[in-house]
Amino acid sequence: MAIYANIIVDISIEKLDKTFQYLVPEELEGKIAEGMQVCIPFGNREITGYVLELTDRAEYDVTKLKPIAGLVDNSVSIEAQLIALAAWMRRNYGSTMNQALKTVLPVKQKAKQVEQRVIRLAVREDEARRQLALCEEKHQAARARLLRELLEQRQALDYSVVTQKLHVASSVVKGLQERGLVEVEAFTTYRDPVGHLARGEYKLTLNREQQAVVDAVWEDRRNGIYGTYLLKGVTGSGKTEVYMELIARVIEEGKQAIVLIPEIALTYQTVMRFRNRFQDRVSIMNSRLSAGERYDQYLRAKNGDIDIMIGPRSALFTPFANLGLVIIDEEHEASYKSETAPRYHAREVAIERARVNGASVVLGSATPSVESYYQAKLGNYRLLEMRNRVQEKALPNCEVVDLREELRQGNRSILSGRLQELMADRLEKGQQIMLFLNRRGVAGIVSCRSCGNVIKCPHCDISLSQHNNGKLICHYCGYEEPMPRVCPACGSKYISGYRAGTQKVEQMVQACFPKARILRMDYDTTRGKDSYENILQAFGNREADILIGTQMIVKGHDFANVTLMGILAADTSLHVGDYHGAERTFQLLTQAAGRAGRGDCPGEVVIQTYSPEHYAITTAKDQDYEAFYEEEIAYRQMLRYPPVWNMLVVMCTAEDYEVLKRATEYLREQIDTIIRAGAAGSEEKSRADAVGPEQNPTGGVAVIGPADAAISKVNDVYRRVIYMKTSDYPRLIAIKDGIERGISQNPNYRDINIQFDFNPMSGF
Ligand code: ADP
Ligand code: ZN
Ligand code: ZN
């Protein structure tokens, strides 16, 4: 069987679509791999290109294909590594090679680089002194000033300093240059987005728990084990210090490190901690950098000017030639999953990149994702724990308030009696309060304010959402029912969707406490470039008594004077419209609770909820991760959700709904065919899955849908989804491959777009 190689000759982004096919000659079979740089005949020259894909399908007339001439020696260049990673991502997540390459390679910027010029003496010192004397004699003050300064400083002077501070005109510099007395040298520098930040001192000794974690990772490395570690450490246990110690050691080995941090947590304080320890060897990536700045960071990493890159998901593709360590902080964050094709998870890609490079991966969190904890329990990740806060501060005291009870007692305010009481107390004492308005969740969910009941799909246990036509719809299976007038559980008429914005909450709180100074932080108030940090700073300076905000306020900001955290709607995140509801809720509540009592006064947390008995709430109240995990994993097992089972969503979009509907129905048939063909060969396997025939007519893989997506139309493009669930992950990849093979030739799919999402992190 002949093998063909699809090759690109230029990896500047505009040309990615252009690939050329070549024959793989016999002597290269088995040696050639995706990503490698090769020599190829091109016209009547020989040029180099990168292998994007090896395939057994000829795309052109085979007789006209030319063979590859040979491998380029530096085949393990960083580009080769990243292209191979892109190929891996394409295979595992489903996308075009082009999309995968655009994810891993930066957009090449022709933007001009910043140029720096210096002036230095071009003659020996005695000659320079002689010339200086001559200038002084002739009263050539500017020339004399420049020569004197160069003699005194004994080093090159910055051109702009000479012209601006010494007030020497450039014509004067030019004159001296022409007479051969000074020379001007220009070189390009890269923009350093953190260059303006001060560099402080670093001195700190790790405590015993921290040291044990560092030792565990290091011992493995000494034994040649480059593992994946799940560092479960309570907030304030000093995880960042552990990261920095590991990074310092990796750098000592001559290797580099990537630190992934959710963009929202990539604050000035965080960057400063790394700068204090590693000075100029650190850079950052974030969406606020200009394209030119970002490209400069890429080059600095590639040239070896920095050893550490800090940034969100995309920083994972920093072109370090000798990567030794990847840290993923707050590893449970949903932002580590890409929402565009290829829909990769940074954790999985980090592990793959680390595997190829011989790097270790450290996943850190106070509330690990259920997925990672499951992997740790299976022994795939090594679990390392830090149970104590560095400064031995007690965890805050947590109370749960039942909002149904409040309603029964006639309190229809957004603040429960208990919360109001505690707020009054704190205002009196001059202590600060944070109010967290949980807004995560599906907009349309319908719940009962009397009993807390949320209307769910009888087939999927997912909250139904209200549509404009008044119906309630499930977005996993398409089930629908009319909107009820009274609560089906208790008959109350207080049934509705719940929605109160932060602005509304601010008004209500202000009405309750007219003298309190209130700051609000939400999407609206933080749109400006620095407003997010400005609000936090103002609150930190005690310019307000109460900070009201959404998710943003629960992320890792320490305010010593905050002694009360009120969680206004703990429930909404229970109903995020997918199987992550309880997990998100537990994480948010635990994080929010961690915000109170960071200073010397003990903190108090009030959780207001309609479902006080829900395990996500009770375990968060007790700060008991283990108990939460046990409940949650049993639930996932029972309903066949990840991580116990695996899920593939095929999302199809089109402008014409009828075309989309027909295509997705056809796709469903095709999927069934692929599964049947695969099942014939793996009957033993599907029996091992212990799947009852009634739920799983296709054996081993449950297929659900097609149904309209939760957001069924975006910008006039309709969206429909098909879900598949199985315990057998490779099988899902095989199904994806089967679908992909059919897409390009099949006229049924001509007018629709198909995307894949494995183990989705959010609803559709
Ligand atoms: P986490 O990332 O786990 O929330 P941090 O690394 O931010 O914790 O540490 C919390 C605080 O404790 C920081 O102010 C940090 O400087 C301090 N800290 C961490 N480790 C030590 C240590 N060994 N000795 C003294 N202070 C420490
Ligand atoms: Zn009810
Ligand atoms: Zn359903």
Short mmCIF file of C-alpha atoms in Angstrom, two decimals, residues 175-430:
data_model
loop_
_atom_site.label_atom_id
_atom_site.label_comp_id
_atom_site.label_asym_id
_atom_site.label_seq_id
_atom_site.Cartn_x
_atom_site.Cartn_y
_atom_site.Cartn_z
CA GLY A 175 28.79 64.74 12.39
CA LEU A 176 30.86 62.79 14.92
CA GLN A 177 29.88 59.58 13.22
CA GLU A 178 31.11 60.89 9.85
CA ARG A 179 34.45 61.83 11.35
CA GLY A 180 34.77 58.28 12.66
CA LEU A 181 34.73 59.24 16.34
CA VAL A 182 31.52 57.49 17.38
CA GLU A 183 29.47 54.68 15.96
CA VAL A 184 25.74 54.09 16.14
CA GLU A 185 24.45 50.57 16.42
CA ALA A 186 20.85 49.61 15.89
CA PHE A 187 19.23 46.38 17.00
CA THR A 188 15.71 45.19 17.30
CA THR A 189 14.15 44.39 20.62
CA TYR A 190 11.01 42.52 21.35
CA ARG A 191 8.18 44.13 23.18
CA ASP A 192 8.06 42.91 26.74
CA PRO A 193 4.52 43.24 28.09
CA VAL A 194 5.71 43.01 31.69
CA GLY A 195 9.00 44.86 31.24
CA HIS A 196 7.68 47.96 33.00
CA LEU A 197 6.90 46.06 36.17
CA ALA A 198 9.31 46.34 39.03
CA ARG A 199 11.28 43.32 40.09
CA GLY A 200 11.32 42.66 43.77
CA GLU A 201 13.05 40.28 46.05
CA TYR A 202 12.31 36.69 46.68
CA LYS A 203 12.78 35.02 50.00
CA LEU A 204 10.53 32.40 51.44
CA THR A 205 10.98 28.88 52.72
CA LEU A 206 8.48 26.24 51.80
CA ASN A 207 6.60 24.65 54.67
CA ARG A 208 6.51 20.93 55.18
CA GLU A 209 3.41 20.20 53.12
CA GLN A 210 4.72 22.29 50.23
CA GLN A 211 8.14 20.67 50.36
CA ALA A 212 6.61 17.20 50.31
CA VAL A 213 4.80 18.02 47.06
CA VAL A 214 7.96 19.38 45.44
CA ASP A 215 9.92 16.31 46.59
CA ALA A 216 7.33 13.91 45.21
CA VAL A 217 7.46 15.43 41.75
CA TRP A 218 11.20 15.75 41.85
CA GLU A 219 11.87 12.25 42.99
CA ASP A 220 9.84 10.98 40.04
CA ARG A 221 11.83 13.11 37.63
CA ARG A 222 15.08 11.82 39.04
CA ASN A 223 13.79 8.34 38.30
CA GLY A 224 12.89 9.33 34.76
CA ILE A 225 9.15 9.50 35.47
CA TYR A 226 7.46 12.49 33.89
CA GLY A 227 4.01 12.13 35.30
CA THR A 228 0.80 14.04 35.65
CA TYR A 229 0.08 15.26 39.17
CA LEU A 230 -3.14 16.51 40.65
CA LEU A 231 -2.27 19.00 43.38
CA LYS A 232 -5.34 19.35 45.56
CA GLY A 233 -4.62 22.18 47.93
CA VAL A 234 -7.08 24.31 49.85
CA THR A 235 -7.18 27.98 48.94
CA GLY A 236 -4.23 29.71 50.56
CA SER A 237 -2.23 26.51 51.03
CA GLY A 238 0.57 27.98 48.93
CA LYS A 239 0.19 26.22 45.61
CA THR A 240 1.73 29.07 43.66
CA GLU A 241 4.90 28.81 45.74
CA VAL A 242 5.06 25.11 44.92
CA TYR A 243 4.73 25.88 41.22
CA MET A 244 7.55 28.41 41.42
CA GLU A 245 9.91 26.06 43.22
CA LEU A 246 9.32 23.35 40.61
CA ILE A 247 9.83 25.87 37.83
CA ALA A 248 13.12 27.07 39.35
CA ARG A 249 14.41 23.50 39.38
CA VAL A 250 13.29 22.82 35.83
CA ILE A 251 15.10 25.96 34.67
CA GLU A 252 18.23 24.79 36.45
CA GLU A 253 18.07 21.72 34.22
CA GLY A 254 18.08 24.03 31.21
CA LYS A 255 14.41 23.48 30.46
CA GLN A 256 11.36 25.73 30.23
CA ALA A 257 7.95 25.91 31.85
CA ILE A 258 4.45 26.91 30.82
CA VAL A 259 1.97 28.12 33.45
CA LEU A 260 -1.68 28.15 32.46
CA ILE A 261 -3.92 30.43 34.50
CA PRO A 262 -7.50 31.41 33.67
CA GLU A 263 -7.32 34.82 32.05
CA ILE A 264 -9.44 36.41 34.76
CA ALA A 265 -6.93 35.33 37.42
CA LEU A 266 -3.93 36.61 35.47
CA THR A 267 -3.72 39.75 37.54
CA TYR A 268 -0.95 42.18 38.30
CA GLN A 269 -0.33 40.49 41.66
CA THR A 270 0.11 37.08 40.08
CA VAL A 271 2.52 38.31 37.45
CA MET A 272 4.51 40.19 40.09
CA ARG A 273 5.04 37.07 42.15
CA PHE A 274 6.63 35.37 39.17
CA ARG A 275 8.65 38.47 38.25
CA ASN A 276 10.00 38.79 41.75
CA ARG A 277 11.39 35.34 41.57
CA PHE A 278 12.35 34.98 37.90
CA GLN A 279 12.93 38.58 36.76
CA ASP A 280 13.09 39.04 33.00
CA ARG A 281 12.83 35.35 32.23
CA VAL A 282 9.03 35.51 32.46
CA SER A 283 6.50 36.67 29.96
CA ILE A 284 2.75 36.58 29.63
CA MET A 285 0.18 36.03 26.93
CA ASN A 286 -3.33 37.30 27.12
CA SER A 287 -6.06 38.59 24.91
CA ARG A 288 -5.27 42.19 25.78
CA LEU A 289 -1.87 42.06 24.08
CA SER A 290 -1.76 43.33 20.51
CA ALA A 291 -1.10 40.82 17.76
CA GLY A 292 2.41 42.22 17.41
CA GLU A 293 3.11 41.89 21.12
CA ARG A 294 1.86 38.34 21.08
CA TYR A 295 4.04 37.42 18.14
CA ASP A 296 7.03 38.94 19.90
CA GLN A 297 6.42 36.68 22.89
CA TYR A 298 6.39 33.73 20.53
CA LEU A 299 9.78 34.77 19.16
CA ARG A 300 11.26 35.46 22.58
CA ALA A 301 10.29 31.95 23.67
CA LYS A 302 11.65 30.43 20.50
CA ASN A 303 14.92 32.36 20.78
CA GLY A 304 15.44 31.31 24.37
CA ASP A 305 15.06 34.81 25.81
CA ILE A 306 12.52 33.61 28.37
CA ASP A 307 12.00 30.40 30.31
CA ILE A 308 8.49 30.84 31.61
CA MET A 309 5.27 31.68 29.81
CA ILE A 310 2.16 32.49 31.80
CA GLY A 311 -1.19 32.69 30.07
CA PRO A 312 -4.57 31.18 29.32
CA ARG A 313 -5.24 28.05 27.26
CA SER A 314 -3.40 29.23 24.15
CA ALA A 315 -0.11 29.70 26.04
CA LEU A 316 0.14 25.93 25.91
CA PHE A 317 1.54 26.30 22.40
CA THR A 318 4.50 28.45 23.42
CA PRO A 319 7.38 27.26 21.24
CA PHE A 320 9.82 26.22 23.96
CA ALA A 321 12.27 23.79 22.41
CA ASN A 322 12.94 22.01 25.68
CA LEU A 323 9.76 22.03 27.67
CA GLY A 324 10.18 20.56 31.14
CA LEU A 325 7.00 21.42 33.01
CA VAL A 326 3.41 22.45 32.42
CA ILE A 327 1.39 23.86 35.30
CA ILE A 328 -2.38 24.19 34.98
CA ASP A 329 -3.69 26.27 37.86
CA GLU A 330 -7.41 26.19 38.69
CA GLU A 331 -7.53 23.12 36.51
CA HIS A 332 -11.30 22.71 37.03
CA GLU A 333 -12.04 25.89 35.06
CA ALA A 334 -14.25 25.41 32.02
CA SER A 335 -12.19 27.96 30.08
CA TYR A 336 -9.53 25.30 29.51
CA LYS A 337 -11.81 23.73 26.98
CA SER A 338 -11.81 25.35 23.55
CA GLU A 339 -15.20 26.31 22.20
CA THR A 340 -14.05 26.34 18.57
CA ALA A 341 -12.75 23.49 16.45
CA PRO A 342 -10.63 21.67 17.33
CA ARG A 343 -12.50 21.61 20.65
CA TYR A 344 -9.56 20.50 22.72
CA HIS A 345 -9.09 20.42 26.45
CA ALA A 346 -5.84 22.07 27.56
CA ARG A 347 -5.33 19.37 30.18
CA GLU A 348 -5.31 16.57 27.62
CA VAL A 349 -3.17 18.46 25.11
CA ALA A 350 -0.72 19.41 27.87
CA ILE A 351 -0.35 15.77 28.79
CA GLU A 352 0.26 14.84 25.16
CA ARG A 353 2.82 17.62 24.65
CA ALA A 354 4.52 16.65 27.91
CA ARG A 355 4.64 13.01 26.86
CA VAL A 356 6.50 13.88 23.66
CA ASN A 357 8.86 16.33 25.41
CA GLY A 358 9.56 14.45 28.60
CA ALA A 359 7.87 17.09 30.73
CA SER A 360 5.85 16.83 33.94
CA VAL A 361 2.31 18.19 34.25
CA VAL A 362 0.98 19.63 37.49
CA LEU A 363 -2.76 20.28 37.75
CA GLY A 364 -3.65 22.47 40.69
CA SER A 365 -6.98 23.25 42.32
CA ALA A 366 -8.75 23.57 45.64
CA THR A 367 -11.76 21.89 44.02
CA PRO A 368 -10.44 19.53 41.33
CA SER A 369 -12.65 18.71 38.41
CA VAL A 370 -14.55 15.47 38.82
CA GLU A 371 -12.75 14.30 35.70
CA SER A 372 -9.26 14.82 37.14
CA TYR A 373 -10.11 13.39 40.52
CA TYR A 374 -11.51 10.34 38.77
CA GLN A 375 -8.25 9.97 36.83
CA ALA A 376 -6.33 10.30 40.08
CA LYS A 377 -8.45 7.57 41.66
CA LEU A 378 -7.78 5.35 38.65
CA GLY A 379 -4.08 5.95 39.17
CA ASN A 380 -3.58 7.81 35.91
CA TYR A 381 -2.66 11.00 37.74
CA ARG A 382 -0.78 11.07 41.01
CA LEU A 383 -2.73 12.81 43.75
CA LEU A 384 -0.79 15.22 45.97
CA GLU A 385 -2.54 17.10 48.75
CA MET A 386 -2.07 20.21 50.84
CA ARG A 387 -4.71 20.41 53.53
CA ASN A 388 -3.68 23.45 55.51
CA ARG A 389 -3.63 27.14 54.87
CA VAL A 390 -0.17 28.63 55.14
CA GLN A 391 -1.08 31.07 57.85
CA GLU A 392 -3.21 28.64 59.82
CA LYS A 393 -6.28 30.77 59.34
CA ALA A 394 -9.51 29.04 60.15
CA LEU A 395 -11.91 28.33 57.32
CA PRO A 396 -15.00 30.51 57.53
CA ASN A 397 -18.19 29.47 59.21
CA CYS A 398 -20.93 28.58 56.72
CA GLU A 399 -24.71 28.87 57.13
CA VAL A 400 -27.41 27.75 54.73
CA VAL A 401 -30.64 29.75 54.51
CA ASP A 402 -33.73 28.10 53.05
CA LEU A 403 -35.39 30.62 50.75
CA ARG A 404 -38.63 28.65 50.63
CA GLU A 405 -38.92 29.24 54.36
CA GLU A 406 -38.31 32.96 53.83
CA LEU A 407 -41.19 33.09 51.36
CA ARG A 408 -43.45 31.28 53.79
CA GLN A 409 -42.66 33.93 56.35
CA GLY A 410 -43.57 36.61 53.87
CA ASN A 411 -40.05 37.82 53.03
CA ARG A 412 -39.94 38.30 49.28
CA SER A 413 -36.75 40.37 49.31
CA ILE A 414 -33.60 39.11 47.67
CA LEU A 415 -31.87 39.24 51.07
CA SER A 416 -32.90 36.74 53.71
CA GLY A 417 -33.53 37.92 57.25
CA ARG A 418 -30.35 36.28 58.48
CA LEU A 419 -28.20 37.86 55.78
CA GLN A 420 -29.65 41.32 56.45
CA GLU A 421 -28.92 40.93 60.13
CA LEU A 422 -25.28 39.97 59.51
CA MET A 423 -24.85 42.75 56.95
CA ALA A 424 -26.10 45.34 59.43
CA ASP A 425 -23.64 44.00 61.96
CA ARG A 426 -20.66 44.23 59.58
CA LEU A 427 -21.58 47.72 58.39
CA GLU A 428 -21.73 48.78 61.99
CA LYS A 429 -18.26 47.37 62.66
CA GLY A 430 -16.78 48.93 59.53
#
